[in-house]
């Protein structure tokens, strides 16, 4: 498992839910490639409403249901590893927005590692 603490880089990819790569959801392809590249983690967040370069508003409101809601794929890892992954995003993202932000990782623990001993009240002990 990748360990990550301290300074890191967050890449956020803003795309549409209906964007595809070889007939698969684009967000899924990005996550799988990030996993294959050994990056620390990637998550996909589905938006409720938004617009981008096309200026067309996409919304999940009942009377104006959209089949192309905004999606954000967020990846965090060291700057070196994220920047090495950027050429893949350049290949995949033909429409959308890709941003980079400096961040600081305070805690990064996998589920298996977080299962420590608990005290009488059920709180985890170090």
PDB file of C-alpha atoms in Angstrom:
ATOM      1  CA  UNK A   1       0.000   0.000   0.000  1.00  0.00           C
ATOM      2  CA  UNK A   2       1.169   3.507  -0.805  1.00  0.00           C
ATOM      3  CA  UNK A   3       2.030   5.653   2.193  1.00  0.00           C
ATOM      4  CA  UNK A   4       1.442   9.365   1.909  1.00  0.00           C
ATOM      5  CA  UNK A   5       1.898  12.179   4.409  1.00  0.00           C
ATOM      6  CA  UNK A   6       2.937  15.812   4.159  1.00  0.00           C
ATOM      7  CA  UNK A   7       3.071  17.857   0.968  1.00  0.00           C
ATOM      8  CA  UNK A   8       1.109  16.447  -1.958  1.00  0.00           C
ATOM      9  CA  UNK A   9      -0.563  17.472  -5.193  1.00  0.00           C
ATOM     10  CA  UNK A  10      -4.273  17.146  -5.907  1.00  0.00           C
ATOM     11  CA  UNK A  11      -5.465  16.870  -9.482  1.00  0.00           C
ATOM     12  CA  UNK A  12      -9.166  17.396 -10.139  1.00  0.00           C
ATOM     13  CA  UNK A  13     -10.693  16.456 -13.478  1.00  0.00           C
ATOM     14  CA  UNK A  14     -14.065  18.040 -14.264  1.00  0.00           C
ATOM     15  CA  UNK A  15     -15.950  16.141 -16.963  1.00  0.00           C
ATOM     16  CA  UNK A  16     -19.485  15.107 -17.858  1.00  0.00           C
ATOM     17  CA  UNK A  17     -21.068  11.931 -16.594  1.00  0.00           C
ATOM     18  CA  UNK A  18     -21.807  10.804 -20.154  1.00  0.00           C
ATOM     19  CA  UNK A  19     -18.222  11.323 -21.391  1.00  0.00           C
ATOM     20  CA  UNK A  20     -16.778   8.021 -22.582  1.00  0.00           C
ATOM     21  CA  UNK A  21     -13.493   6.379 -23.507  1.00  0.00           C
ATOM     22  CA  UNK A  22     -13.875   3.377 -25.829  1.00  0.00           C
ATOM     23  CA  UNK A  23     -17.525   2.917 -24.807  1.00  0.00           C
ATOM     24  CA  UNK A  24     -16.735   3.006 -21.061  1.00  0.00           C
ATOM     25  CA  UNK A  25     -17.407   5.914 -18.690  1.00  0.00           C
ATOM     26  CA  UNK A  26     -14.419   8.281 -18.858  1.00  0.00           C
ATOM     27  CA  UNK A  27     -14.373   8.729 -15.069  1.00  0.00           C
ATOM     28  CA  UNK A  28     -13.991   4.964 -14.672  1.00  0.00           C
ATOM     29  CA  UNK A  29     -11.093   4.850 -17.147  1.00  0.00           C
ATOM     30  CA  UNK A  30      -9.327   7.657 -15.259  1.00  0.00           C
ATOM     31  CA  UNK A  31      -9.745   5.860 -11.913  1.00  0.00           C
ATOM     32  CA  UNK A  32      -8.527   2.548 -13.326  1.00  0.00           C
ATOM     33  CA  UNK A  33      -5.493   4.156 -14.947  1.00  0.00           C
ATOM     34  CA  UNK A  34      -4.665   5.977 -11.699  1.00  0.00           C
ATOM     35  CA  UNK A  35      -4.880   2.646  -9.884  1.00  0.00           C
ATOM     36  CA  UNK A  36      -2.676   0.933 -12.465  1.00  0.00           C
ATOM     37  CA  UNK A  37      -0.171   3.791 -12.167  1.00  0.00           C
ATOM     38  CA  UNK A  38       0.031   3.087  -8.433  1.00  0.00           C
ATOM     39  CA  UNK A  39      -1.291   6.482  -7.342  1.00  0.00           C
ATOM     40  CA  UNK A  40      -2.336   6.845  -3.710  1.00  0.00           C
ATOM     41  CA  UNK A  41      -6.048   7.237  -4.419  1.00  0.00           C
ATOM     42  CA  UNK A  42      -8.785   8.510  -6.704  1.00  0.00           C
ATOM     43  CA  UNK A  43     -12.438   9.308  -6.058  1.00  0.00           C
ATOM     44  CA  UNK A  44     -15.334  10.261  -8.327  1.00  0.00           C
ATOM     45  CA  UNK A  45     -17.899  12.826  -7.205  1.00  0.00           C
ATOM     46  CA  UNK A  46     -21.169  13.330  -9.059  1.00  0.00           C
ATOM     47  CA  UNK A  47     -22.416  16.904  -9.174  1.00  0.00           C
ATOM     48  CA  UNK A  48     -25.990  18.017  -8.727  1.00  0.00           C
ATOM     49  CA  UNK A  49     -25.747  20.975 -11.040  1.00  0.00           C
ATOM     50  CA  UNK A  50     -23.138  22.825 -13.043  1.00  0.00           C
ATOM     51  CA  UNK A  51     -21.940  24.220 -16.330  1.00  0.00           C
ATOM     52  CA  UNK A  52     -18.649  24.425 -18.144  1.00  0.00           C
ATOM     53  CA  UNK A  53     -17.155  25.798 -21.335  1.00  0.00           C
ATOM     54  CA  UNK A  54     -20.356  25.091 -23.288  1.00  0.00           C
ATOM     55  CA  UNK A  55     -22.325  27.326 -20.867  1.00  0.00           C
ATOM     56  CA  UNK A  56     -25.141  24.763 -20.859  1.00  0.00           C
ATOM     57  CA  UNK A  57     -26.464  24.126 -17.348  1.00  0.00           C
ATOM     58  CA  UNK A  58     -26.735  20.464 -16.336  1.00  0.00           C
ATOM     59  CA  UNK A  59     -28.936  19.714 -13.353  1.00  0.00           C
ATOM     60  CA  UNK A  60     -30.487  16.813 -11.462  1.00  0.00           C
ATOM     61  CA  UNK A  61     -33.672  18.738 -10.627  1.00  0.00           C
ATOM     62  CA  UNK A  62     -36.794  16.690 -11.364  1.00  0.00           C
ATOM     63  CA  UNK A  63     -38.317  18.931 -14.048  1.00  0.00           C
ATOM     64  CA  UNK A  64     -35.095  19.306 -15.975  1.00  0.00           C
ATOM     65  CA  UNK A  65     -33.291  15.993 -15.543  1.00  0.00           C
ATOM     66  CA  UNK A  66     -29.934  15.872 -17.244  1.00  0.00           C
ATOM     67  CA  UNK A  67     -28.275  12.749 -18.526  1.00  0.00           C
ATOM     68  CA  UNK A  68     -24.915  14.500 -18.396  1.00  0.00           C
ATOM     69  CA  UNK A  69     -24.381  15.659 -14.828  1.00  0.00           C
ATOM     70  CA  UNK A  70     -21.023  17.121 -13.852  1.00  0.00           C
ATOM     71  CA  UNK A  71     -18.455  14.692 -12.472  1.00  0.00           C
ATOM     72  CA  UNK A  72     -15.209  15.449 -10.637  1.00  0.00           C
ATOM     73  CA  UNK A  73     -12.418  12.898 -10.403  1.00  0.00           C
ATOM     74  CA  UNK A  74     -10.008  13.772  -7.589  1.00  0.00           C
ATOM     75  CA  UNK A  75      -6.557  12.190  -7.322  1.00  0.00           C
ATOM     76  CA  UNK A  76      -4.001  12.902  -4.583  1.00  0.00           C
ATOM     77  CA  UNK A  77      -0.367  11.790  -4.486  1.00  0.00           C
ATOM     78  CA  UNK A  78       3.131  13.233  -4.444  1.00  0.00           C
ATOM     79  CA  UNK A  79       3.857  15.959  -6.980  1.00  0.00           C
ATOM     80  CA  UNK A  80       6.261  13.717  -8.874  1.00  0.00           C
ATOM     81  CA  UNK A  81       3.738  10.881  -9.260  1.00  0.00           C
ATOM     82  CA  UNK A  82       0.829  13.168 -10.192  1.00  0.00           C
ATOM     83  CA  UNK A  83       2.882  15.036 -12.794  1.00  0.00           C
ATOM     84  CA  UNK A  84       4.017  11.705 -14.277  1.00  0.00           C
ATOM     85  CA  UNK A  85       0.313  10.788 -14.650  1.00  0.00           C
ATOM     86  CA  UNK A  86      -0.665  14.025 -16.452  1.00  0.00           C
ATOM     87  CA  UNK A  87       0.171  12.755 -19.980  1.00  0.00           C
ATOM     88  CA  UNK A  88      -2.461  10.056 -19.531  1.00  0.00           C
ATOM     89  CA  UNK A  89      -5.039  12.688 -18.604  1.00  0.00           C
ATOM     90  CA  UNK A  90      -3.986  14.702 -21.643  1.00  0.00           C
ATOM     91  CA  UNK A  91      -4.768  11.656 -23.778  1.00  0.00           C
ATOM     92  CA  UNK A  92      -8.118  10.922 -22.099  1.00  0.00           C
ATOM     93  CA  UNK A  93      -9.678  14.337 -21.445  1.00  0.00           C
ATOM     94  CA  UNK A  94     -10.633  15.942 -24.748  1.00  0.00           C
ATOM     95  CA  UNK A  95     -13.377  18.118 -23.201  1.00  0.00           C
ATOM     96  CA  UNK A  96     -13.353  19.273 -19.610  1.00  0.00           C
ATOM     97  CA  UNK A  97     -11.110  20.972 -17.083  1.00  0.00           C
ATOM     98  CA  UNK A  98      -8.068  19.656 -15.234  1.00  0.00           C
ATOM     99  CA  UNK A  99      -6.743  21.573 -12.214  1.00  0.00           C
ATOM    100  CA  UNK A 100      -3.760  21.073  -9.902  1.00  0.00           C
ATOM    101  CA  UNK A 101      -3.641  22.201  -6.267  1.00  0.00           C
ATOM    102  CA  UNK A 102      -0.959  21.919  -3.627  1.00  0.00           C
ATOM    103  CA  UNK A 103      -2.283  20.190  -0.524  1.00  0.00           C
ATOM    104  CA  UNK A 104      -1.082  18.617   2.681  1.00  0.00           C
ATOM    105  CA  UNK A 105      -1.973  15.068   3.640  1.00  0.00           C
ATOM    106  CA  UNK A 106      -2.688  14.861   7.350  1.00  0.00           C
ATOM    107  CA  UNK A 107      -3.716  11.224   7.529  1.00  0.00           C
ATOM    108  CA  UNK A 108      -3.816   8.448   4.954  1.00  0.00           C
ATOM    109  CA  UNK A 109      -4.689   5.038   6.367  1.00  0.00           C
ATOM    110  CA  UNK A 110      -6.252   2.075   4.600  1.00  0.00           C
ATOM    111  CA  UNK A 111      -9.114   0.128   6.150  1.00  0.00           C
ATOM    112  CA  UNK A 112      -6.977  -2.877   7.062  1.00  0.00           C
ATOM    113  CA  UNK A 113      -4.450  -0.687   8.879  1.00  0.00           C
ATOM    114  CA  UNK A 114      -7.092   1.270  10.800  1.00  0.00           C
ATOM    115  CA  UNK A 115      -8.435  -1.842  12.533  1.00  0.00           C
ATOM    116  CA  UNK A 116      -6.469  -1.495  15.710  1.00  0.00           C
ATOM    117  CA  UNK A 117      -7.303  -2.377  19.266  1.00  0.00           C
ATOM    118  CA  UNK A 118     -10.287  -0.661  20.822  1.00  0.00           C
ATOM    119  CA  UNK A 119     -10.867   0.375  24.394  1.00  0.00           C
ATOM    120  CA  UNK A 120     -13.947  -0.435  26.500  1.00  0.00           C
ATOM    121  CA  UNK A 121     -15.885   2.407  24.842  1.00  0.00           C
ATOM    122  CA  UNK A 122     -15.066   1.133  21.347  1.00  0.00           C
ATOM    123  CA  UNK A 123     -12.548   3.865  20.567  1.00  0.00           C
ATOM    124  CA  UNK A 124      -9.425   2.919  18.679  1.00  0.00           C
ATOM    125  CA  UNK A 125      -6.175   3.085  20.553  1.00  0.00           C
ATOM    126  CA  UNK A 126      -2.759   3.799  19.063  1.00  0.00           C
TER     127      UNK A 126
END
